[in-house]
Amino acid sequence: MTPAGDKKKGLPEELAAIREAYDRWSAQYDEQENATRDLDEQLLPQLAPPLAGRVVVEAGCGTGKNSRWLAPRCARLIGLDFSAGMLRLARRRLPDRHVYYLQADLTAPWPLAAASADVVLFNLVLEHVPVLAPVFEQAARVLRPGGRLYVSEYHPARLAYGRGATIAGEGGVVFGSYLNTEADYLAALAAAGFELERFAGWGEEPGRPPRLLTLHASLPGV
Ligand SMILES: C[S@@+](CC[C@H](N)C(=O)[O-])C[C@H]1O[C@@H](n2cnc3c(N)ncnc32)[C@H](O)[C@@H]1O
């Protein structure tokens, strides 16, 4: 498995190992303390794009930690995740009729129609994605003109510092992080046709890089 900082192409067996690790971890995921996850959850209400009346795609939704806040505020919420174990918990947590959870690998074409969503969010998932451009291209494809993108991810400087995710569950620990630099994020957004609106670091601690990177971007309107 590829440790943080050692960027590889993301072989299919590596992604399968990450998916299986999340399947195993899902039972404990919500119980374990995690300062990065807490910060991400705290930032969401301050930083989320407008949601009222919108179709929202939560890419890498996991067990629905953020779905709880998003679902009552939007017209339809579609959670995508490749881990059946994580999705099982999300479906149990949010059985609402306007919330749909689909099993999908974000690095492959998404099972959503073109121009069918208003907002796409990525929270703590892109560190598991070896190459960002194809994933942002899918986000751009499913968004309508003027659609909004919100990204809240492990800060690349933190990953480079060796603080990437370890996926811990029965069966051991998997290092499932790929280092995408700030320049990689900006290049992949631009290549997919997004216009960057805001770029920020959060969770400064003495002597350490910021914990999270947030990005706001949008597609040109009609
Ligand atoms: C750290 S969890 C974050 C979950 C949720 N967004 C949150 O903030 O709690 C990462 C999630 O990304 C999912 N994931 C990782 N790589 C993925 C991929 N290529 N396609 C779909 N889901 C992926 C995992 O299954 C896991 O549920």
JSON list of C-alpha atoms and ligand atoms in Angstrom, two decimals:
[
{"chain": "A", "resi": 1, "resn": "MET", "atom": "CA", "xyz": [0.00, 0.00, 0.00]},
{"chain": "A", "resi": 2, "resn": "THR", "atom": "CA", "xyz": [1.13, 3.51, -0.74]},
{"chain": "A", "resi": 3, "resn": "PRO", "atom": "CA", "xyz": [2.03, 5.56, 2.33]},
{"chain": "A", "resi": 4, "resn": "ALA", "atom": "CA", "xyz": [1.26, 9.30, 2.43]},
{"chain": "A", "resi": 5, "resn": "GLY", "atom": "CA", "xyz": [3.73, 11.26, 0.40]},
{"chain": "A", "resi": 6, "resn": "ASP", "atom": "CA", "xyz": [4.54, 8.43, -1.97]},
{"chain": "A", "resi": 7, "resn": "LYS", "atom": "CA", "xyz": [2.31, 9.24, -4.91]},
{"chain": "A", "resi": 8, "resn": "LYS", "atom": "CA", "xyz": [1.61, 6.38, -7.26]},
{"chain": "A", "resi": 9, "resn": "LYS", "atom": "CA", "xyz": [-0.99, 5.91, -9.93]},
{"chain": "A", "resi": 10, "resn": "GLY", "atom": "CA", "xyz": [-3.43, 4.04, -7.71]},
{"chain": "A", "resi": 11, "resn": "LEU", "atom": "CA", "xyz": [-3.42, 0.51, -8.94]},
{"chain": "A", "resi": 12, "resn": "PRO", "atom": "CA", "xyz": [-6.84, -1.21, -8.94]},
{"chain": "A", "resi": 13, "resn": "GLU", "atom": "CA", "xyz": [-5.66, -3.54, -6.17]},
{"chain": "A", "resi": 14, "resn": "GLU", "atom": "CA", "xyz": [-4.68, -0.53, -4.04]},
{"chain": "A", "resi": 15, "resn": "LEU", "atom": "CA", "xyz": [-8.14, 1.02, -4.39]},
{"chain": "A", "resi": 16, "resn": "ALA", "atom": "CA", "xyz": [-9.73, -2.37, -3.67]},
{"chain": "A", "resi": 17, "resn": "ALA", "atom": "CA", "xyz": [-7.62, -2.62, -0.50]},
{"chain": "A", "resi": 18, "resn": "ILE", "atom": "CA", "xyz": [-8.85, 0.83, 0.61]},
{"chain": "A", "resi": 19, "resn": "ARG", "atom": "CA", "xyz": [-12.47, -0.15, -0.08]},
{"chain": "A", "resi": 20, "resn": "GLU", "atom": "CA", "xyz": [-12.10, -3.41, 1.84]},
{"chain": "A", "resi": 21, "resn": "ALA", "atom": "CA", "xyz": [-10.42, -1.58, 4.72]},
{"chain": "A", "resi": 22, "resn": "TYR", "atom": "CA", "xyz": [-13.38, 0.82, 4.96]},
{"chain": "A", "resi": 23, "resn": "ASP", "atom": "CA", "xyz": [-15.78, -2.13, 4.84]},
{"chain": "A", "resi": 24, "resn": "ARG", "atom": "CA", "xyz": [-13.96, -3.62, 7.84]},
{"chain": "A", "resi": 25, "resn": "TRP", "atom": "CA", "xyz": [-13.61, -0.26, 9.61]},
{"chain": "A", "resi": 26, "resn": "SER", "atom": "CA", "xyz": [-17.24, 0.80, 9.12]},
{"chain": "A", "resi": 27, "resn": "ALA", "atom": "CA", "xyz": [-18.48, -0.85, 12.32]},
{"chain": "A", "resi": 28, "resn": "GLN", "atom": "CA", "xyz": [-16.10, 1.24, 14.46]},
{"chain": "A", "resi": 29, "resn": "TYR", "atom": "CA", "xyz": [-15.85, 4.37, 12.27]},
{"chain": "A", "resi": 30, "resn": "ASP", "atom": "CA", "xyz": [-18.46, 6.45, 14.09]},
{"chain": "A", "resi": 31, "resn": "GLU", "atom": "CA", "xyz": [-17.28, 5.46, 17.56]},
{"chain": "A", "resi": 32, "resn": "GLN", "atom": "CA", "xyz": [-13.62, 6.49, 17.19]},
{"chain": "A", "resi": 33, "resn": "GLU", "atom": "CA", "xyz": [-12.45, 9.96, 18.19]},
{"chain": "A", "resi": 34, "resn": "ASN", "atom": "CA", "xyz": [-11.00, 11.90, 15.27]},
{"chain": "A", "resi": 35, "resn": "ALA", "atom": "CA", "xyz": [-10.06, 15.59, 15.46]},
{"chain": "A", "resi": 36, "resn": "THR", "atom": "CA", "xyz": [-9.88, 15.99, 11.67]},
{"chain": "A", "resi": 37, "resn": "ARG", "atom": "CA", "xyz": [-13.38, 14.64, 11.20]},
{"chain": "A", "resi": 38, "resn": "ASP", "atom": "CA", "xyz": [-14.66, 16.89, 14.00]},
{"chain": "A", "resi": 39, "resn": "LEU", "atom": "CA", "xyz": [-13.11, 19.96, 12.37]},
{"chain": "A", "resi": 40, "resn": "ASP", "atom": "CA", "xyz": [-14.59, 19.04, 8.99]},
{"chain": "A", "resi": 41, "resn": "GLU", "atom": "CA", "xyz": [-18.03, 18.69, 10.57]},
{"chain": "A", "resi": 42, "resn": "GLN", "atom": "CA", "xyz": [-17.70, 22.04, 12.37]},
{"chain": "A", "resi": 43, "resn": "LEU", "atom": "CA", "xyz": [-16.66, 23.86, 9.20]},
{"chain": "A", "resi": 44, "resn": "LEU", "atom": "CA", "xyz": [-19.47, 22.53, 7.03]},
{"chain": "A", "resi": 45, "resn": "PRO", "atom": "CA", "xyz": [-22.26, 24.81, 8.35]},
{"chain": "A", "resi": 46, "resn": "GLN", "atom": "CA", "xyz": [-20.00, 27.86, 7.99]},
{"chain": "A", "resi": 47, "resn": "LEU", "atom": "CA", "xyz": [-18.70, 27.05, 4.53]},
{"chain": "A", "resi": 48, "resn": "ALA", "atom": "CA", "xyz": [-21.27, 24.97, 2.63]},
{"chain": "A", "resi": 49, "resn": "PRO", "atom": "CA", "xyz": [-22.62, 26.55, -0.56]},
{"chain": "A", "resi": 50, "resn": "PRO", "atom": "CA", "xyz": [-26.36, 27.43, -0.62]},
{"chain": "A", "resi": 51, "resn": "LEU", "atom": "CA", "xyz": [-28.40, 24.23, -0.33]},
{"chain": "A", "resi": 52, "resn": "ALA", "atom": "CA", "xyz": [-32.08, 25.20, -0.17]},
{"chain": "A", "resi": 53, "resn": "GLY", "atom": "CA", "xyz": [-34.00, 23.65, -3.07]},
{"chain": "A", "resi": 54, "resn": "ARG", "atom": "CA", "xyz": [-30.77, 22.19, -4.49]},
{"chain": "A", "resi": 55, "resn": "VAL", "atom": "CA", "xyz": [-29.82, 18.67, -5.62]},
{"chain": "A", "resi": 56, "resn": "VAL", "atom": "CA", "xyz": [-26.67, 17.86, -3.67]},
{"chain": "A", "resi": 57, "resn": "VAL", "atom": "CA", "xyz": [-24.12, 15.10, -4.33]},
{"chain": "A", "resi": 58, "resn": "GLU", "atom": "CA", "xyz": [-22.01, 14.04, -1.37]},
{"chain": "A", "resi": 59, "resn": "ALA", "atom": "CA", "xyz": [-19.02, 12.27, -2.93]},
{"chain": "A", "resi": 60, "resn": "GLY", "atom": "CA", "xyz": [-17.45, 9.75, -0.53]},
{"chain": "A", "resi": 61, "resn": "CYS", "atom": "CA", "xyz": [-20.31, 10.13, 1.95]},
{"chain": "A", "resi": 62, "resn": "GLY", "atom": "CA", "xyz": [-19.13, 7.34, 4.27]},
{"chain": "A", "resi": 63, "resn": "THR", "atom": "CA", "xyz": [-21.52, 6.59, 7.12]},
{"chain": "A", "resi": 64, "resn": "GLY", "atom": "CA", "xyz": [-23.43, 9.83, 6.57]},
{"chain": "A", "resi": 65, "resn": "LYS", "atom": "CA", "xyz": [-21.71, 11.97, 9.22]},
{"chain": "A", "resi": 66, "resn": "ASN", "atom": "CA", "xyz": [-22.27, 15.09, 7.11]},
{"chain": "A", "resi": 67, "resn": "SER", "atom": "CA", "xyz": [-25.50, 13.82, 5.50]},
{"chain": "A", "resi": 68, "resn": "ARG", "atom": "CA", "xyz": [-27.21, 14.47, 8.83]},
{"chain": "A", "resi": 69, "resn": "TRP", "atom": "CA", "xyz": [-26.61, 18.19, 8.46]},
{"chain": "A", "resi": 70, "resn": "LEU", "atom": "CA", "xyz": [-27.06, 18.36, 4.68]},
{"chain": "A", "resi": 71, "resn": "ALA", "atom": "CA", "xyz": [-30.26, 16.32, 4.25]},
{"chain": "A", "resi": 72, "resn": "PRO", "atom": "CA", "xyz": [-32.73, 18.64, 6.02]},
{"chain": "A", "resi": 73, "resn": "ARG", "atom": "CA", "xyz": [-31.36, 21.64, 4.11]},
{"chain": "A", "resi": 74, "resn": "CYS", "atom": "CA", "xyz": [-31.57, 20.44, 0.49]},
{"chain": "A", "resi": 75, "resn": "ALA", "atom": "CA", "xyz": [-34.21, 19.15, -1.96]},
{"chain": "A", "resi": 76, "resn": "ARG", "atom": "CA", "xyz": [-32.40, 15.88, -2.70]},
{"chain": "A", "resi": 77, "resn": "LEU", "atom": "CA", "xyz": [-29.20, 14.37, -1.35]},
{"chain": "A", "resi": 78, "resn": "ILE", "atom": "CA", "xyz": [-27.30, 11.71, -3.27]},
{"chain": "A", "resi": 79, "resn": "GLY", "atom": "CA", "xyz": [-24.45, 10.03, -1.41]},
{"chain": "A", "resi": 80, "resn": "LEU", "atom": "CA", "xyz": [-21.82, 8.15, -3.41]},
{"chain": "A", "resi": 81, "resn": "ASP", "atom": "CA", "xyz": [-19.33, 5.78, -1.81]},
{"chain": "A", "resi": 82, "resn": "PHE", "atom": "CA", "xyz": [-17.59, 2.58, -2.88]},
{"chain": "A", "resi": 83, "resn": "SER", "atom": "CA", "xyz": [-17.75, 0.88, 0.53]},
{"chain": "A", "resi": 84, "resn": "ALA", "atom": "CA", "xyz": [-20.87, -1.23, 1.04]},
{"chain": "A", "resi": 85, "resn": "GLY", "atom": "CA", "xyz": [-20.11, -1.32, 4.78]},
{"chain": "A", "resi": 86, "resn": "MET", "atom": "CA", "xyz": [-20.03, 2.47, 5.12]},
{"chain": "A", "resi": 87, "resn": "LEU", "atom": "CA", "xyz": [-23.19, 2.85, 2.99]},
{"chain": "A", "resi": 88, "resn": "ARG", "atom": "CA", "xyz": [-25.09, 0.32, 5.10]},
{"chain": "A", "resi": 89, "resn": "LEU", "atom": "CA", "xyz": [-24.65, 2.59, 8.13]},
{"chain": "A", "resi": 90, "resn": "ALA", "atom": "CA", "xyz": [-25.50, 5.73, 6.17]},
{"chain": "A", "resi": 91, "resn": "ARG", "atom": "CA", "xyz": [-28.77, 4.18, 4.93]},
{"chain": "A", "resi": 92, "resn": "ARG", "atom": "CA", "xyz": [-29.66, 3.13, 8.46]},
{"chain": "A", "resi": 93, "resn": "ARG", "atom": "CA", "xyz": [-28.89, 6.60, 9.79]},
{"chain": "A", "resi": 94, "resn": "LEU", "atom": "CA", "xyz": [-30.86, 8.50, 7.10]},
{"chain": "A", "resi": 95, "resn": "PRO", "atom": "CA", "xyz": [-33.79, 6.53, 5.70]},
{"chain": "A", "resi": 96, "resn": "ASP", "atom": "CA", "xyz": [-35.40, 9.80, 4.46]},
{"chain": "A", "resi": 97, "resn": "ARG", "atom": "CA", "xyz": [-37.13, 9.57, 1.13]},
{"chain": "A", "resi": 98, "resn": "HIS", "atom": "CA", "xyz": [-35.20, 12.40, -0.48]},
{"chain": "A", "resi": 99, "resn": "VAL", "atom": "CA", "xyz": [-31.82, 10.84, 0.44]},
{"chain": "A", "resi": 100, "resn": "TYR", "atom": "CA", "xyz": [-30.31, 8.27, -1.96]},
{"chain": "A", "resi": 101, "resn": "TYR", "atom": "CA", "xyz": [-27.13, 6.32, -1.37]},
{"chain": "A", "resi": 102, "resn": "LEU", "atom": "CA", "xyz": [-25.42, 4.69, -4.35]},
{"chain": "A", "resi": 103, "resn": "GLN", "atom": "CA", "xyz": [-22.38, 2.42, -4.35]},
{"chain": "A", "resi": 104, "resn": "ALA", "atom": "CA", "xyz": [-19.92, 3.94, -6.80]},
{"chain": "A", "resi": 105, "resn": "ASP", "atom": "CA", "xyz": [-16.19, 4.33, -7.30]},
{"chain": "A", "resi": 106, "resn": "LEU", "atom": "CA", "xyz": [-15.47, 8.05, -7.69]},
{"chain": "A", "resi": 107, "resn": "THR", "atom": "CA", "xyz": [-12.50, 7.30, -9.95]},
{"chain": "A", "resi": 108, "resn": "ALA", "atom": "CA", "xyz": [-14.87, 5.72, -12.53]},
{"chain": "A", "resi": 109, "resn": "PRO", "atom": "CA", "xyz": [-17.82, 7.37, -14.32]},
{"chain": "A", "resi": 110, "resn": "TRP", "atom": "CA", "xyz": [-20.44, 8.31, -11.71]},
{"chain": "A", "resi": 111, "resn": "PRO", "atom": "CA", "xyz": [-23.92, 6.70, -12.05]},
{"chain": "A", "resi": 112, "resn": "LEU", "atom": "CA", "xyz": [-25.59, 10.11, -12.40]},
{"chain": "A", "resi": 113, "resn": "ALA", "atom": "CA", "xyz": [-26.94, 11.95, -15.41]},
{"chain": "A", "resi": 114, "resn": "ALA", "atom": "CA", "xyz": [-25.10, 14.94, -16.87]},
{"chain": "A", "resi": 115, "resn": "ALA", "atom": "CA", "xyz": [-26.21, 18.34, -15.53]},
{"chain": "A", "resi": 116, "resn": "SER", "atom": "CA", "xyz": [-28.43, 16.75, -12.86]},
{"chain": "A", "resi": 117, "resn": "ALA", "atom": "CA", "xyz": [-27.02, 18.35, -9.67]},
{"chain": "A", "resi": 118, "resn": "ASP", "atom": "CA", "xyz": [-26.48, 21.83, -8.22]},
{"chain": "A", "resi": 119, "resn": "VAL", "atom": "CA", "xyz": [-23.81, 21.15, -5.60]},
{"chain": "A", "resi": 120, "resn": "VAL", "atom": "CA", "xyz": [-21.04, 18.53, -5.24]},
{"chain": "A", "resi": 121, "resn": "LEU", "atom": "CA", "xyz": [-19.19, 18.12, -1.95]},
{"chain": "A", "resi": 122, "resn": "PHE", "atom": "CA", "xyz": [-16.02, 16.17, -1.15]},
{"chain": "A", "resi": 123, "resn": "ASN", "atom": "CA", "xyz": [-15.22, 15.73, 2.55]},
{"chain": "A", "resi": 124, "resn": "LEU", "atom": "CA", "xyz": [-12.19, 13.70, 3.62]},
{"chain": "A", "resi": 125, "resn": "VAL", "atom": "CA", "xyz": [-12.21, 11.42, 0.60]},
{"chain": "A", "resi": 126, "resn": "LEU", "atom": "CA", "xyz": [-9.82, 12.87, -1.99]},
{"chain": "A", "resi": 127, "resn": "GLU", "atom": "CA", "xyz": [-6.73, 11.78, -0.10]},
{"chain": "A", "resi": 128, "resn": "HIS", "atom": "CA", "xyz": [-7.71, 8.28, -1.23]},
{"chain": "A", "resi": 129, "resn": "VAL", "atom": "CA", "xyz": [-7.82, 9.38, -4.87]},
{"chain": "A", "resi": 130, "resn": "PRO", "atom": "CA", "xyz": [-4.50, 9.02, -6.68]},
{"chain": "A", "resi": 131, "resn": "VAL", "atom": "CA", "xyz": [-5.28, 11.40, -9.57]},
{"chain": "A", "resi": 132, "resn": "LEU", "atom": "CA", "xyz": [-7.76, 14.25, -9.06]},
{"chain": "A", "resi": 133, "resn": "ALA", "atom": "CA", "xyz": [-8.52, 15.35, -12.63]},
{"chain": "A", "resi": 134, "resn": "PRO", "atom": "CA", "xyz": [-10.86, 12.48, -13.65]},
{"chain": "A", "resi": 135, "resn": "VAL", "atom": "CA", "xyz": [-12.81, 12.84, -10.41]},
{"chain": "A", "resi": 136, "resn": "PHE", "atom": "CA", "xyz": [-13.29, 16.60, -10.83]},
{"chain": "A", "resi": 137, "resn": "GLU", "atom": "CA", "xyz": [-14.28, 15.95, -14.45]},
{"chain": "A", "resi": 138, "resn": "GLN", "atom": "CA", "xyz": [-17.10, 13.72, -13.18]},
{"chain": "A", "resi": 139, "resn": "ALA", "atom": "CA", "xyz": [-18.16, 16.41, -10.73]},
{"chain": "A", "resi": 140, "resn": "ALA", "atom": "CA", "xyz": [-18.23, 18.95, -13.59]},
{"chain": "A", "resi": 141, "resn": "ARG", "atom": "CA", "xyz": [-20.21, 16.54, -15.78]},
{"chain": "A", "resi": 142, "resn": "VAL", "atom": "CA", "xyz": [-22.99, 15.99, -13.23]},
{"chain": "A", "resi": 143, "resn": "LEU", "atom": "CA", "xyz": [-23.24, 19.67, -12.24]},
{"chain": "A", "resi": 144, "resn": "ARG", "atom": "CA", "xyz": [-25.52, 22.08, -14.04]},
{"chain": "A", "resi": 145, "resn": "PRO", "atom": "CA", "xyz": [-24.02, 25.32, -15.43]},
{"chain": "A", "resi": 146, "resn": "GLY", "atom": "CA", "xyz": [-23.28, 27.55, -12.45]},
{"chain": "A", "resi": 147, "resn": "GLY", "atom": "CA", "xyz": [-23.05, 24.48, -10.18]},
{"chain": "A", "resi": 148, "resn": "ARG", "atom": "CA", "xyz": [-21.00, 24.75, -6.99]},
{"chain": "A", "resi": 149, "resn": "LEU", "atom": "CA", "xyz": [-18.18, 22.58, -5.68]},
{"chain": "A", "resi": 150, "resn": "TYR", "atom": "CA", "xyz": [-17.04, 22.41, -2.04]},
{"chain": "A", "resi": 151, "resn": "VAL", "atom": "CA", "xyz": [-13.94, 20.47, -0.99]},
{"chain": "A", "resi": 152, "resn": "SER", "atom": "CA", "xyz": [-12.82, 19.90, 2.61]},
{"chain": "A", "resi": 153, "resn": "GLU", "atom": "CA", "xyz": [-9.82, 17.60, 2.71]},
{"chain": "A", "resi": 154, "resn": "TYR", "atom": "CA", "xyz": [-6.67, 16.70, 4.58]},
{"chain": "A", "resi": 155, "resn": "HIS", "atom": "CA", "xyz": [-4.27, 19.55, 3.89]},
{"chain": "A", "resi": 156, "resn": "PRO", "atom": "CA", "xyz": [-1.54, 18.47, 1.43]},
{"chain": "A", "resi": 157, "resn": "ALA", "atom": "CA", "xyz": [1.11, 19.98, 3.71]},
{"chain": "A", "resi": 158, "resn": "ARG", "atom": "CA", "xyz": [-0.19, 17.79, 6.52]},
{"chain": "A", "resi": 159, "resn": "LEU", "atom": "CA", "xyz": [-0.10, 14.73, 4.29]},
{"chain": "A", "resi": 160, "resn": "ALA", "atom": "CA", "xyz": [3.44, 15.55, 3.21]},
{"chain": "A", "resi": 161, "resn": "TYR", "atom": "CA", "xyz": [4.30, 15.84, 6.90]},
{"chain": "A", "resi": 162, "resn": "GLY", "atom": "CA", "xyz": [3.22, 12.22, 7.22]},
{"chain": "A", "resi": 163, "resn": "ARG", "atom": "CA", "xyz": [-0.18, 12.72, 8.85]},
{"chain": "A", "resi": 164, "resn": "GLY", "atom": "CA", "xyz": [-2.34, 10.90, 6.32]},
{"chain": "A", "resi": 165, "resn": "ALA", "atom": "CA", "xyz": [-5.19, 8.60, 7.16]},
{"chain": "A", "resi": 166, "resn": "THR", "atom": "CA", "xyz": [-4.64, 5.15, 8.43]},
{"chain": "A", "resi": 167, "resn": "ILE", "atom": "CA", "xyz": [-7.71, 3.01, 8.06]},
{"chain": "A", "resi": 168, "resn": "ALA", "atom": "CA", "xyz": [-7.77, 0.94, 11.19]},
{"chain": "A", "resi": 169, "resn": "GLY", "atom": "CA", "xyz": [-10.10, -1.96, 11.68]},
{"chain": "A", "resi": 170, "resn": "GLU", "atom": "CA", "xyz": [-10.06, -5.67, 12.08]},
{"chain": "A", "resi": 171, "resn": "GLY", "atom": "CA", "xyz": [-7.42, -7.06, 9.77]},
{"chain": "A", "resi": 172, "resn": "GLY", "atom": "CA", "xyz": [-4.83, -4.39, 10.50]},
{"chain": "A", "resi": 173, "resn": "VAL", "atom": "CA", "xyz": [-3.99, -0.91, 9.40]},
{"chain": "A", "resi": 174, "resn": "VAL", "atom": "CA", "xyz": [-3.96, 0.25, 5.80]},
{"chain": "A", "resi": 175, "resn": "PHE", "atom": "CA", "xyz": [-2.14, 3.38, 4.66]},
{"chain": "A", "resi": 176, "resn": "GLY", "atom": "CA", "xyz": [-4.53, 4.66, 2.05]},
{"chain": "A", "resi": 177, "resn": "SER", "atom": "CA", "xyz": [-3.33, 8.18, 1.27]},
{"chain": "A", "resi": 178, "resn": "TYR", "atom": "CA", "xyz": [-1.99, 9.71, -1.93]},
{"chain": "A", "resi": 179, "resn": "LEU", "atom": "CA", "xyz": [-0.37, 13.09, -1.89]},
{"chain": "A", "resi": 180, "resn": "ASN", "atom": "CA", "xyz": [-2.05, 15.60, -4.18]},
{"chain": "A", "resi": 181, "resn": "THR", "atom": "CA", "xyz": [-0.41, 19.00, -3.77]},
{"chain": "A", "resi": 182, "resn": "GLU", "atom": "CA", "xyz": [-2.20, 22.35, -3.73]},
{"chain": "A", "resi": 183, "resn": "ALA", "atom": "CA", "xyz": [-0.97, 22.83, -7.30]},
{"chain": "A", "resi": 184, "resn": "ASP", "atom": "CA", "xyz": [-2.49, 19.45, -8.24]},
{"chain": "A", "resi": 185, "resn": "TYR", "atom": "CA", "xyz": [-5.85, 20.58, -6.85]},
{"chain": "A", "resi": 186, "resn": "LEU", "atom": "CA", "xyz": [-5.78, 23.87, -8.73]},
{"chain": "A", "resi": 187, "resn": "ALA", "atom": "CA", "xyz": [-4.68, 22.27, -12.00]},
{"chain": "A", "resi": 188, "resn": "ALA", "atom": "CA", "xyz": [-7.33, 19.53, -11.79]},
{"chain": "A", "resi": 189, "resn": "LEU", "atom": "CA", "xyz": [-10.08, 22.06, -11.02]},
{"chain": "A", "resi": 190, "resn": "ALA", "atom": "CA", "xyz": [-9.06, 24.26, -13.94]},
{"chain": "A", "resi": 191, "resn": "ALA", "atom": "CA", "xyz": [-8.81, 21.28, -16.30]},
{"chain": "A", "resi": 192, "resn": "ALA", "atom": "CA", "xyz": [-12.38, 20.28, -15.39]},
{"chain": "A", "resi": 193, "resn": "GLY", "atom": "CA", "xyz": [-13.64, 23.79, -16.13]},
{"chain": "A", "resi": 194, "resn": "PHE", "atom": "CA", "xyz": [-14.10, 25.07, -12.56]},
{"chain": "A", "resi": 195, "resn": "GLU", "atom": "CA", "xyz": [-13.42, 28.64, -11.50]},
{"chain": "A", "resi": 196, "resn": "LEU", "atom": "CA", "xyz": [-11.78, 28.85, -8.09]},
{"chain": "A", "resi": 197, "resn": "GLU", "atom": "CA", "xyz": [-13.52, 31.15, -5.60]},
{"chain": "A", "resi": 198, "resn": "ARG", "atom": "CA", "xyz": [-11.81, 30.48, -2.30]},
{"chain": "A", "resi": 199, "resn": "PHE", "atom": "CA", "xyz": [-8.88, 28.44, -1.01]},
{"chain": "A", "resi": 200, "resn": "ALA", "atom": "CA", "xyz": [-8.13, 28.22, 2.73]},
{"chain": "A", "resi": 201, "resn": "GLY", "atom": "CA", "xyz": [-6.29, 26.24, 5.39]},
{"chain": "A", "resi": 202, "resn": "TRP", "atom": "CA", "xyz": [-7.83, 25.41, 8.77]},
{"chain": "A", "resi": 203, "resn": "GLY", "atom": "CA", "xyz": [-6.78, 23.93, 12.09]},
{"chain": "A", "resi": 204, "resn": "GLU", "atom": "CA", "xyz": [-3.42, 25.55, 12.66]},
{"chain": "A", "resi": 205, "resn": "GLU", "atom": "CA", "xyz": [-1.44, 24.03, 15.52]},
{"chain": "A", "resi": 206, "resn": "PRO", "atom": "CA", "xyz": [1.95, 25.25, 16.73]},
{"chain": "A", "resi": 207, "resn": "GLY", "atom": "CA", "xyz": [4.74, 23.78, 14.63]},
{"chain": "A", "resi": 208, "resn": "ARG", "atom": "CA", "xyz": [2.41, 21.85, 12.35]},
{"chain": "A", "resi": 209, "resn": "PRO", "atom": "CA", "xyz": [0.83, 22.49, 8.95]},
{"chain": "A", "resi": 210, "resn": "PRO", "atom": "CA", "xyz": [-2.94, 23.19, 8.84]},
{"chain": "A", "resi": 211, "resn": "ARG", "atom": "CA", "xyz": [-5.15, 20.16, 9.31]},
{"chain": "A", "resi": 212, "resn": "LEU", "atom": "CA", "xyz": [-7.65, 20.84, 6.52]},
{"chain": "A", "resi": 213, "resn": "LEU", "atom": "CA", "xyz": [-7.76, 22.48, 3.12]},
{"chain": "A", "resi": 214, "resn": "THR", "atom": "CA", "xyz": [-11.07, 23.90, 1.88]},
{"chain": "A", "resi": 215, "resn": "LEU", "atom": "CA", "xyz": [-11.85, 24.96, -1.67]},
{"chain": "A", "resi": 216, "resn": "HIS", "atom": "CA", "xyz": [-14.88, 26.65, -3.18]},
{"chain": "A", "resi": 217, "resn": "ALA", "atom": "CA", "xyz": [-15.27, 26.59, -6.95]},
{"chain": "A", "resi": 218, "resn": "SER", "atom": "CA", "xyz": [-18.06, 26.83, -9.49]},
{"chain": "A", "resi": 219, "resn": "LEU", "atom": "CA", "xyz": [-18.81, 26.14, -13.13]},
{"chain": "A", "resi": 220, "resn": "PRO", "atom": "CA", "xyz": [-19.48, 29.10, -15.38]},
{"chain": "A", "resi": 221, "resn": "GLY", "atom": "CA", "xyz": [-23.21, 29.91, -15.56]},
{"chain": "A", "resi": 222, "resn": "VAL", "atom": "CA", "xyz": [-25.36, 29.93, -18.69]},
{"chain": "B", "resi": 1, "resn": "LIG", "atom": "C1", "xyz": [-12.59, 9.21, 5.80]},
{"chain": "B", "resi": 1, "resn": "LIG", "atom": "S1", "xyz": [-14.08, 8.61, 5.10]},
{"chain": "B", "resi": 1, "resn": "LIG", "atom": "C2", "xyz": [-15.02, 10.12, 5.03]},
{"chain": "B", "resi": 1, "resn": "LIG", "atom": "C3", "xyz": [-16.50, 9.85, 4.96]},
{"chain": "B", "resi": 1, "resn": "LIG", "atom": "C4", "xyz": [-17.35, 11.12, 5.07]},
{"chain": "B", "resi": 1, "resn": "LIG", "atom": "N1", "xyz": [-17.19, 12.00, 3.92]},
{"chain": "B", "resi": 1, "resn": "LIG", "atom": "C5", "xyz": [-17.03, 11.84, 6.35]},
{"chain": "B", "resi": 1, "resn": "LIG", "atom": "O1", "xyz": [-16.60, 13.00, 6.27]},
{"chain": "B", "resi": 1, "resn": "LIG", "atom": "O2", "xyz": [-17.20, 11.24, 7.43]},
{"chain": "B", "resi": 1, "resn": "LIG", "atom": "C6", "xyz": [-13.65, 8.35, 3.39]},
{"chain": "B", "resi": 1, "resn": "LIG", "atom": "C7", "xyz": [-14.77, 7.69, 2.59]},
{"chain": "B", "resi": 1, "resn": "LIG", "atom": "O3", "xyz": [-14.40, 7.74, 1.22]},
{"chain": "B", "resi": 1, "resn": "LIG", "atom": "C8", "xyz": [-14.75, 6.53, 0.61]},
{"chain": "B", "resi": 1, "resn": "LIG", "atom": "N2", "xyz": [-13.90, 6.37, -0.59]},
{"chain": "B", "resi": 1, "resn": "LIG", "atom": "C9", "xyz": [-12.54, 6.34, -0.63]},
{"chain": "B", "resi": 1, "resn": "LIG", "atom": "N3", "xyz": [-12.14, 6.20, -1.92]},
{"chain": "B", "resi": 1, "resn": "LIG", "atom": "C10", "xyz": [-13.27, 6.14, -2.68]},
{"chain": "B", "resi": 1, "resn": "LIG", "atom": "C11", "xyz": [-13.51, 5.98, -4.07]},
{"chain": "B", "resi": 1, "resn": "LIG", "atom": "N4", "xyz": [-12.50, 5.84, -4.96]},
{"chain": "B", "resi": 1, "resn": "LIG", "atom": "N5", "xyz": [-14.78, 5.95, -4.49]},
{"chain": "B", "resi": 1, "resn": "LIG", "atom": "C12", "xyz": [-15.82, 6.07, -3.62]},
{"chain": "B", "resi": 1, "resn": "LIG", "atom": "N6", "xyz": [-15.66, 6.21, -2.29]},
{"chain": "B", "resi": 1, "resn": "LIG", "atom": "C13", "xyz": [-14.39, 6.25, -1.83]},
{"chain": "B", "resi": 1, "resn": "LIG", "atom": "C14", "xyz": [-14.52, 5.49, 1.69]},
{"chain": "B", "resi": 1, "resn": "LIG", "atom": "O4", "xyz": [-15.24, 4.30, 1.43]},
{"chain": "B", "resi": 1, "resn": "LIG", "atom": "C15", "xyz": [-15.00, 6.23, 2.93]},
{"chain": "B", "resi": 1, "resn": "LIG", "atom": "O5", "xyz": [-16.36, 6.00, 3.18]}
]
